[in-house]
Short mmCIF file of C-alpha atoms and ligand atoms in Angstrom, two decimals:
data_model
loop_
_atom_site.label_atom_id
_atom_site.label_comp_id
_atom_site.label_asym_id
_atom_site.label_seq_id
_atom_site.Cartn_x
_atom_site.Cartn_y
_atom_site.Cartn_z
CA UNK E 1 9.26 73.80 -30.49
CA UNK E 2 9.63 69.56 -30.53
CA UNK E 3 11.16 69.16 -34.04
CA UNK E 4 13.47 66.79 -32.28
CA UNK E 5 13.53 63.21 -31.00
CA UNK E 6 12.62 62.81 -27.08
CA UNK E 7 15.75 61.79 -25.39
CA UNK E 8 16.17 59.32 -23.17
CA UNK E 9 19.55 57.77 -21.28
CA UNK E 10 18.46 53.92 -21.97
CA UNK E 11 16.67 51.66 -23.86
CA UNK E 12 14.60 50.81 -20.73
CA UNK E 13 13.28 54.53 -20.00
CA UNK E 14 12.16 54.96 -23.88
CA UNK E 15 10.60 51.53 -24.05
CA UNK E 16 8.55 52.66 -20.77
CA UNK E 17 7.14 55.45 -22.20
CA UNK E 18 6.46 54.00 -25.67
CA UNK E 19 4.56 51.43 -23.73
CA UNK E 20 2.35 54.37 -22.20
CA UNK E 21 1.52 56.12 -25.52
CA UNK E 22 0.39 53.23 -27.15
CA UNK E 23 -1.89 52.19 -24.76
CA UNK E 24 -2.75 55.96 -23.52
CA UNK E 25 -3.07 57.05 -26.61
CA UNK E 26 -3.04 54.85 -29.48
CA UNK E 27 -4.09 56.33 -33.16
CA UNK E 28 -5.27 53.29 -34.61
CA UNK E 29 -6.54 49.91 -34.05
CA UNK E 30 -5.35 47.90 -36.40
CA UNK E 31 -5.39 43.91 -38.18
CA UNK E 32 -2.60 43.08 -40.62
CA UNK E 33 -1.32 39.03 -41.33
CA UNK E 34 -3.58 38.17 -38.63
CA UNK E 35 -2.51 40.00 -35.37
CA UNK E 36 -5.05 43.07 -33.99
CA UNK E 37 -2.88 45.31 -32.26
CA UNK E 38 -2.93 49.39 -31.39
CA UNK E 39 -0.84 51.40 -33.76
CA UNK E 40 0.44 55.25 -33.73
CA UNK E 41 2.35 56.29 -37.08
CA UNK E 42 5.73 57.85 -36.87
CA UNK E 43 7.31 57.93 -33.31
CA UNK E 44 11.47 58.90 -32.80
CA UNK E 45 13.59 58.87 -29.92
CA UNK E 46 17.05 59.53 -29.08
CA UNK E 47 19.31 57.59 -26.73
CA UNK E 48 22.28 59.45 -24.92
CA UNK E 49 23.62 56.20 -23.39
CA UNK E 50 22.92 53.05 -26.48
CA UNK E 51 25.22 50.97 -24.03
CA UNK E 52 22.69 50.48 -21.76
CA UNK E 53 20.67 48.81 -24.36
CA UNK E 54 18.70 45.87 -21.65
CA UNK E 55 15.41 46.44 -19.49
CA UNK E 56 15.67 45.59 -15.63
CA UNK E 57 12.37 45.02 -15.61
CA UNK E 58 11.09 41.71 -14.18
CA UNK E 59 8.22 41.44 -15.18
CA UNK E 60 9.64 41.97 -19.05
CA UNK E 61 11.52 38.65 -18.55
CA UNK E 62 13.78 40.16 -21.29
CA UNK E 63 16.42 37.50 -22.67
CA UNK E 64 20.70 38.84 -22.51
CA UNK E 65 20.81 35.17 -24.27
CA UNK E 66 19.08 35.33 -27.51
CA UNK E 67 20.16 39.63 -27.32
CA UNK E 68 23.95 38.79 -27.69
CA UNK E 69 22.98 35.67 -30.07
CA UNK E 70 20.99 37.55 -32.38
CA UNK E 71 23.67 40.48 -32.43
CA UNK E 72 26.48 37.95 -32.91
CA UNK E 73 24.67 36.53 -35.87
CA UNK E 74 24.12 39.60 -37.34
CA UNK E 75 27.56 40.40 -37.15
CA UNK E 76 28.71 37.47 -38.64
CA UNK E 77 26.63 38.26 -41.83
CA UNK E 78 24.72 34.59 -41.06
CA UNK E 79 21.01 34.06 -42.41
CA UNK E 80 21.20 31.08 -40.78
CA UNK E 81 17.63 28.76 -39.06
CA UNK E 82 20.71 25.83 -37.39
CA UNK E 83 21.80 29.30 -34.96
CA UNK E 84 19.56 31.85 -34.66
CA UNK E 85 16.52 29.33 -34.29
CA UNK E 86 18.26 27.17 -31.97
CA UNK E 87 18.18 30.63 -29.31
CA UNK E 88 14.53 31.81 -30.39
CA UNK E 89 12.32 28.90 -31.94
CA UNK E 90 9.47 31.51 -32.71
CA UNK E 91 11.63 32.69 -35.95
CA UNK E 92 11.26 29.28 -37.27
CA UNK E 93 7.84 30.54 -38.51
CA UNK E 94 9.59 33.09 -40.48
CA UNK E 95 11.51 31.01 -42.57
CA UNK E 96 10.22 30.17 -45.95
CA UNK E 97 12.33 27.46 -46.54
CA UNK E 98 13.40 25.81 -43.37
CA UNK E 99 17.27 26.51 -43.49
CA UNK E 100 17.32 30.25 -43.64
CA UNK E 101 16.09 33.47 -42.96
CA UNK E 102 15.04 36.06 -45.35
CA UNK E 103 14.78 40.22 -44.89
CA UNK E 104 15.29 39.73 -41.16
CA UNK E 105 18.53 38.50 -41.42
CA UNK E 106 19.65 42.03 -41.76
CA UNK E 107 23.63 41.12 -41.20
CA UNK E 108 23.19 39.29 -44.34
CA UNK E 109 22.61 42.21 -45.99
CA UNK E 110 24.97 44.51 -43.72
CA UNK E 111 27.75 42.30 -43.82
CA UNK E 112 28.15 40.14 -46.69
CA UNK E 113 30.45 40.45 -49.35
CA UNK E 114 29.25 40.66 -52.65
CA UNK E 115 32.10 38.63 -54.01
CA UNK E 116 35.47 37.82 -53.70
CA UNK E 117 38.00 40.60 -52.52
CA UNK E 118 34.74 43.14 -52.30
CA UNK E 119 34.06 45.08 -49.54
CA UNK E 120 31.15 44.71 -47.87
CA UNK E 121 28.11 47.10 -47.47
CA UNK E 122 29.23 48.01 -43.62
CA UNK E 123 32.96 47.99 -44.64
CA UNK E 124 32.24 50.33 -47.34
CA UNK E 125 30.74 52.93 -44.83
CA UNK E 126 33.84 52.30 -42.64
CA UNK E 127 35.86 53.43 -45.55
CA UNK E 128 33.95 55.70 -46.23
CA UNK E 129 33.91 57.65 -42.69
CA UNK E 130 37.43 57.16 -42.44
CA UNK E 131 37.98 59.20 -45.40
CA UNK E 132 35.46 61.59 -45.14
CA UNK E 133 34.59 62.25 -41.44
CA UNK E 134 31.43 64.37 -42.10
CA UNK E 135 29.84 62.45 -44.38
CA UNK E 136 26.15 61.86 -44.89
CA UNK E 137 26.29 59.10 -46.98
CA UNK E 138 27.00 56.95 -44.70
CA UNK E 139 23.46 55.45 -45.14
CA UNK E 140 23.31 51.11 -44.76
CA UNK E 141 19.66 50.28 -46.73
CA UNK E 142 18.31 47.11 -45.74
CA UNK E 143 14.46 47.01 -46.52
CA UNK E 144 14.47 46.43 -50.28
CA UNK E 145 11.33 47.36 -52.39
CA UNK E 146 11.97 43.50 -54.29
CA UNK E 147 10.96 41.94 -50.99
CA UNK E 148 7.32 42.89 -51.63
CA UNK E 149 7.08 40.63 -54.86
CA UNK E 150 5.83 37.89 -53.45
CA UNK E 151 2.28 38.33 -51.63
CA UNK E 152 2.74 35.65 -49.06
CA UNK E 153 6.92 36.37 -48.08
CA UNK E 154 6.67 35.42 -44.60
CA UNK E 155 9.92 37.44 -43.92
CA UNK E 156 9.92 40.86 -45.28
CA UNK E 157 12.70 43.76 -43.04
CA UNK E 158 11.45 46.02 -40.68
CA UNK E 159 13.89 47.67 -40.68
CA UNK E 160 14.81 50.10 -43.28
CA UNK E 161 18.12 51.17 -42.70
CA UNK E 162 20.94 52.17 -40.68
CA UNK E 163 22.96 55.46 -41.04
CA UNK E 164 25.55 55.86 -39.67
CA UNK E 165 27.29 59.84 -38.78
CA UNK E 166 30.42 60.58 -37.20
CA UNK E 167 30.28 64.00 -35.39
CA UNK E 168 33.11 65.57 -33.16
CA UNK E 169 34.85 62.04 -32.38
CA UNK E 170 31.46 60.51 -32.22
CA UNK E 171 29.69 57.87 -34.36
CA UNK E 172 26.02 58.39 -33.61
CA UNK E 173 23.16 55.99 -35.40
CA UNK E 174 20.11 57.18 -36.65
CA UNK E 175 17.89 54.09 -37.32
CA UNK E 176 14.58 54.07 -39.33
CA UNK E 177 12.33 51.22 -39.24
CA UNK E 178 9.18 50.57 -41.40
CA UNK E 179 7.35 48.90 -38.92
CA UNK E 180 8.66 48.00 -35.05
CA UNK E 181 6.29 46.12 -32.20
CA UNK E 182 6.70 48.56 -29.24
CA UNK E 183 6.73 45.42 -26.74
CA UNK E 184 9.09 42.99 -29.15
CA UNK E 185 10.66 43.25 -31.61
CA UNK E 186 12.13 47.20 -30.25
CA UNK E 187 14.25 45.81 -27.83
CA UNK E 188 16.00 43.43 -29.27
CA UNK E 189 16.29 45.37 -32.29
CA UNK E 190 17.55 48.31 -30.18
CA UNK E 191 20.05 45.80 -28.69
CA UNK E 192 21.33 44.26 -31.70
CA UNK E 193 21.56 47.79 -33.49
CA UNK E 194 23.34 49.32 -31.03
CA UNK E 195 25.90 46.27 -30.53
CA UNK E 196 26.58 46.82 -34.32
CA UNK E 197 27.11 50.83 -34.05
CA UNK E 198 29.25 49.90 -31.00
CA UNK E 199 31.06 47.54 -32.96
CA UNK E 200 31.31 50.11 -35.99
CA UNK E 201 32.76 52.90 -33.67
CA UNK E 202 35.65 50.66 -32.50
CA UNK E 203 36.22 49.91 -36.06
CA UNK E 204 36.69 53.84 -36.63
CA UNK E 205 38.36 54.30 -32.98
CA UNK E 206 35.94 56.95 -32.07
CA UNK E 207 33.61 57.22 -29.11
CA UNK E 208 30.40 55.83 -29.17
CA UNK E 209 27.84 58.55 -29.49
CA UNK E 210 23.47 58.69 -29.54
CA UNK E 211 21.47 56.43 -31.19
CA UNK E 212 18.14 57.74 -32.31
CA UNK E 213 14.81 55.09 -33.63
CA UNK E 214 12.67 56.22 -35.96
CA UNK E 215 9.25 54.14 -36.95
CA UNK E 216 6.56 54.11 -39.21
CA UNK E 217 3.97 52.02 -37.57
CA UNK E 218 4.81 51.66 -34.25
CA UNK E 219 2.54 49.62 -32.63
CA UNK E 220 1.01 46.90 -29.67
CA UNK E 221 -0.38 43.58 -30.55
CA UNK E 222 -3.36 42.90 -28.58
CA UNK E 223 -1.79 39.26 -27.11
CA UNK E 224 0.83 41.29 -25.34
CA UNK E 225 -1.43 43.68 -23.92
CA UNK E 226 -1.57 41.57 -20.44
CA UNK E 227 2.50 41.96 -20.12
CA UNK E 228 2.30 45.13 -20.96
CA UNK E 229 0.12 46.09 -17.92
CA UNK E 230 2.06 44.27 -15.74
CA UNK E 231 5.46 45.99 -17.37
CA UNK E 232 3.84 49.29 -16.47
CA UNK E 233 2.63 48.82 -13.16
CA UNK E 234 6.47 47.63 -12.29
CA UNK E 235 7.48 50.51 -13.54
CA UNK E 236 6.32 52.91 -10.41
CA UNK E 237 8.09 50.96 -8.18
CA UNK E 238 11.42 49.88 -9.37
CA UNK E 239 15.44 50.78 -8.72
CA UNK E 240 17.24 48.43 -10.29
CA UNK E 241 20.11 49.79 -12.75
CA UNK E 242 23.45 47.84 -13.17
CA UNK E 243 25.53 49.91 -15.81
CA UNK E 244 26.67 47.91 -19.03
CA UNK E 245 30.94 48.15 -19.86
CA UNK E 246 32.31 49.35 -23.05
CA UNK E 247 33.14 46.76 -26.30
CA UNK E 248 36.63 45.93 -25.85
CA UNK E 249 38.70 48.03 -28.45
CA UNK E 250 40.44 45.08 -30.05
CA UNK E 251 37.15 44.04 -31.29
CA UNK E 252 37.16 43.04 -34.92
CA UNK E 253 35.80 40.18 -37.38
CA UNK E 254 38.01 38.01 -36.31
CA UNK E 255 36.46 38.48 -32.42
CA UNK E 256 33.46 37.34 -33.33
CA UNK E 257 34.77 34.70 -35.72
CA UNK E 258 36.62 33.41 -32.74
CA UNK E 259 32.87 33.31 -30.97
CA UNK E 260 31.14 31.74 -32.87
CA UNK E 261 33.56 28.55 -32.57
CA UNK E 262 32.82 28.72 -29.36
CA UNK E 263 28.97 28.90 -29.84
CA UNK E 264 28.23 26.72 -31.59
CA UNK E 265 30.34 23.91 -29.54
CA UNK E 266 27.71 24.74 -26.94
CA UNK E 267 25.15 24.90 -28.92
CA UNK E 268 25.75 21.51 -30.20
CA UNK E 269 26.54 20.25 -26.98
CA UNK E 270 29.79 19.54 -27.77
CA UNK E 271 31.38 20.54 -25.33
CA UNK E 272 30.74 21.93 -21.61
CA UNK E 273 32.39 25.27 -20.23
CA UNK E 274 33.20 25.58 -16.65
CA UNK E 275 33.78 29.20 -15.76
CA UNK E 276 37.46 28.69 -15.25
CA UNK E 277 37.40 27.14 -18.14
CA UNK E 278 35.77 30.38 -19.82
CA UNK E 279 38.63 32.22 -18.35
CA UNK E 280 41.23 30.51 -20.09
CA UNK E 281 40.15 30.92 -23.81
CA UNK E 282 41.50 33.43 -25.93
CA UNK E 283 38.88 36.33 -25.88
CA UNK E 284 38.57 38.83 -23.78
CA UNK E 285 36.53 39.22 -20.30
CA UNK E 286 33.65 41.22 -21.81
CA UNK E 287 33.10 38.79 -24.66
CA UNK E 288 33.79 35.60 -21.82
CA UNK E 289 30.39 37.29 -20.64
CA UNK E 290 28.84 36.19 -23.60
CA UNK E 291 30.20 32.63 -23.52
CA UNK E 292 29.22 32.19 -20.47
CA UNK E 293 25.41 32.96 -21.07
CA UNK E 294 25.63 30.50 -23.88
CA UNK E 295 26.85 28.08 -21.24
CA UNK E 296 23.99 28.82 -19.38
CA UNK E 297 21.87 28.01 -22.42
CA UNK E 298 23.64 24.88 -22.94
CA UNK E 299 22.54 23.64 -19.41
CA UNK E 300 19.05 24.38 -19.47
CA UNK E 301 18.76 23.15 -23.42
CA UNK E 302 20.91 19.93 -23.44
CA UNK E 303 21.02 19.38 -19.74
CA UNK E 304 17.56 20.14 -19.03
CA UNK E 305 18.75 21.05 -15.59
CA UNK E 306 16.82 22.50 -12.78
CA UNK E 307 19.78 24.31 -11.36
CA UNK E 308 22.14 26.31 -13.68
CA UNK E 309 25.78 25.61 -12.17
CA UNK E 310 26.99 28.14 -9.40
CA UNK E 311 30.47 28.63 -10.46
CA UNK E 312 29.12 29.84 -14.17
CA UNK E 313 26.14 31.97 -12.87
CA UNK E 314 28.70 33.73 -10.34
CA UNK E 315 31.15 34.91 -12.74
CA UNK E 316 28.55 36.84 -14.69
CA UNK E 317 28.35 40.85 -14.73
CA UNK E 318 25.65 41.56 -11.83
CA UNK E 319 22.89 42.59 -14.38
CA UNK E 320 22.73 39.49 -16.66
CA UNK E 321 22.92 37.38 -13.73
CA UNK E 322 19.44 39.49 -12.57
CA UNK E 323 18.06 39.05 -15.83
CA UNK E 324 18.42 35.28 -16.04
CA UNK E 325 16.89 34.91 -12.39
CA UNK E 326 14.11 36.25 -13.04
CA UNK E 327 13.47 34.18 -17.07
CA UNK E 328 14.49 31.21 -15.39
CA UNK E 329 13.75 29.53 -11.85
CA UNK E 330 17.14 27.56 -12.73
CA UNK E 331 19.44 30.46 -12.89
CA UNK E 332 17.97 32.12 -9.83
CA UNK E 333 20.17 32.55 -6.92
CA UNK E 334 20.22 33.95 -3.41
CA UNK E 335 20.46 38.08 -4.60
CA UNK E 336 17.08 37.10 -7.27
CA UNK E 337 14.15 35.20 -6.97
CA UNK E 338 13.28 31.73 -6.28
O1 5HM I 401 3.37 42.11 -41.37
P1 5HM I 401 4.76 42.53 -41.05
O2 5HM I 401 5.81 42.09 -42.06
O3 5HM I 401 4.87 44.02 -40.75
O4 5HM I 401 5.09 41.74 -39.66
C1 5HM I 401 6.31 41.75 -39.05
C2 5HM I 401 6.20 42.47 -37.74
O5 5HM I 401 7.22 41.98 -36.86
C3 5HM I 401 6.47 43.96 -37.84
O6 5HM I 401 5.34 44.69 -38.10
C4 5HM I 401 7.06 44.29 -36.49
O7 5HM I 401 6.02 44.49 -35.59
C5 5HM I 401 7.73 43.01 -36.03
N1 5HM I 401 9.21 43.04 -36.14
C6 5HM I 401 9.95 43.93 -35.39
O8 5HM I 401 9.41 44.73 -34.61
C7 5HM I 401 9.84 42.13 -36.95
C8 5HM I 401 11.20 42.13 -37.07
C9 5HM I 401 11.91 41.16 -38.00
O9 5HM I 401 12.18 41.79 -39.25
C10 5HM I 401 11.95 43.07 -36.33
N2 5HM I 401 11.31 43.95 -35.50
N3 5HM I 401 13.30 43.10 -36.41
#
């Protein structure tokens, strides 16, 4: 009997197959707000490993970039068009206003305090778990039936909520999404959803444990289905695996606080990061990872260049450094392709 989720180690082995069912199998064909895509209703799976949360998959062309961005911003509680836009420019048709996001900005939601000197929605399920290990109200909602007021919200969450379950020294995260695009929107959502329950478990000092996706309409759009072939086809023949590390366990608001300074100095173009440079500021070498992908950014943004600088693209883990050679003809060097 399959009254379970499948289970999978990483993101990129679920995403594989998820490809395959929708276009083996799909239940529907379906045209909402314009895009035709192929849709089956209510798919789950389960994640043993949520670390290893990004596809080495070339022809995916996925983006470490915009994935730590995104999960930054979330974790900063920002709504924000000036950041988030400034790493994907496709969101700027989201925003009704021009300045800021609406349901999508789910660490808005997640991680904003009401007022002053109240805890937030995330904090309160921190408290919560501390006091109450086997709790199972740890349960973050994010979709909010008031979102569906106004016919024409361009911006309206996919994604329901986020629970949250602490089990034998383990904080596992069952997700459930109204709505997910299979070739999208899942992996970066996986990403940034998995950053936060890693985040979440060093909050608690447990281990991190599985992390399982639930959707409604899970589903295709038709002007992926190209990339999708060529995803699958890749997917017979390739090896590559470079194992994520751990969230440092001095990770707190402050962290990413300290960050986001640093971000947005790049982004601006303020200033320009060396990797010895990188080395020397005050966060640790996982998060230097992260600054050092925005200085990447930075170059091929403001600098326009055709060649990202060695000295940066060398001191980067093995895997984003394969991920960037093969998005960007800039970043490639001798181990990717030209
Ligand atoms: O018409 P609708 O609001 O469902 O269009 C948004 C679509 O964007 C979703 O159906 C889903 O396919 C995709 N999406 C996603 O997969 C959007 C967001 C942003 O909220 C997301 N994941 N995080």
């Amino acid at each position: 009997m399959m009254l379970t989720a499948s289970t999978y180690r990483t993101v990129e082995d679920a995403y594989l197959d998820l490809l395959r069912l929708a276009c083996e199998g799909p239940e529907y064909r379906i045209t909402a707000r314009g895009n035709n895509a192929r849709e089956i209703i209510g798919v789950s799976f389960r994640l043993t490993d949520p670390r290893q949360r990004l596809p080495y998959i070339a022809a995916r062309k996925a983006n470490p970039i915009f994935q730590f961005a995104e999960a930054l911003w979330y974790l900063a509680g920002r709504r924000d068009l000036k950041m988030i836009g400034y790493y994907a420019p496709s969101m700027r048709h989201s925003s009704a206003d021009g300045i800021t996001l609406g349901g999508s900005a789910y660490g808005h939601t997640l991680f904003n305090h009401a007022d002053e000197g109240t805890p937030s929605p995330f904090e309160r399920v921190l408290e919560l778990l501390r006091t109450e290990t086997d709790s199972k109200r740890g349960y973050l909602p994010v979709f909010s039936a008031a979102e569906l007021a106004d016919r024409h919200n361009p911006d309206v969450a996919c994604l329901s909520g986020l629970h949250f379950l602490v089990r034998d020294g383990r904080l596992h995260l069952a997700c459930n999404m109204r709505a997910n695009d299979l070739d999208c929107g899942l992996l970066s959502d996986v990403f940034s959803f998995t950053m936060i329950q890693e985040y979440a478990a060093v909050q608690l000092g447990v281990e991190l444990g599985h992390y399982i996706h639930t959707i409604g309409s899970a589903h295709v759009n038709d002007r992926n289905a190209a990339r999708v072939q060529r995803v699958l086809s890749e997917a017979d023949v390739r090896h590559t695996c470079f194992p994520f590390p751990a969230m440092p366990a001095q990770t707190g608001p402050q962290t990413i606080e300290r960050l986001l300074v640093h971000e947005e100095l790049l982004r601006t173009n303020t200033v320009k990061y060396s990797a010895e440079a990188i080395a020397h500021l005050d966060v640790d070498a996982y998060w230097q990872q992260v600054l050092l992908l925005f200085e990447v950014y930075r170059q091929l943004q403001h600098d326009q260049t055709d060649t990202v600088s060695r000295d940066v693209l060398d001191a980067l883990h093995p895997g984003l450094r394969w991920l960037l050679g093969h998005k960007w003809t800039a970043c490639a060097t001798t181990e990717g392709p030209r």
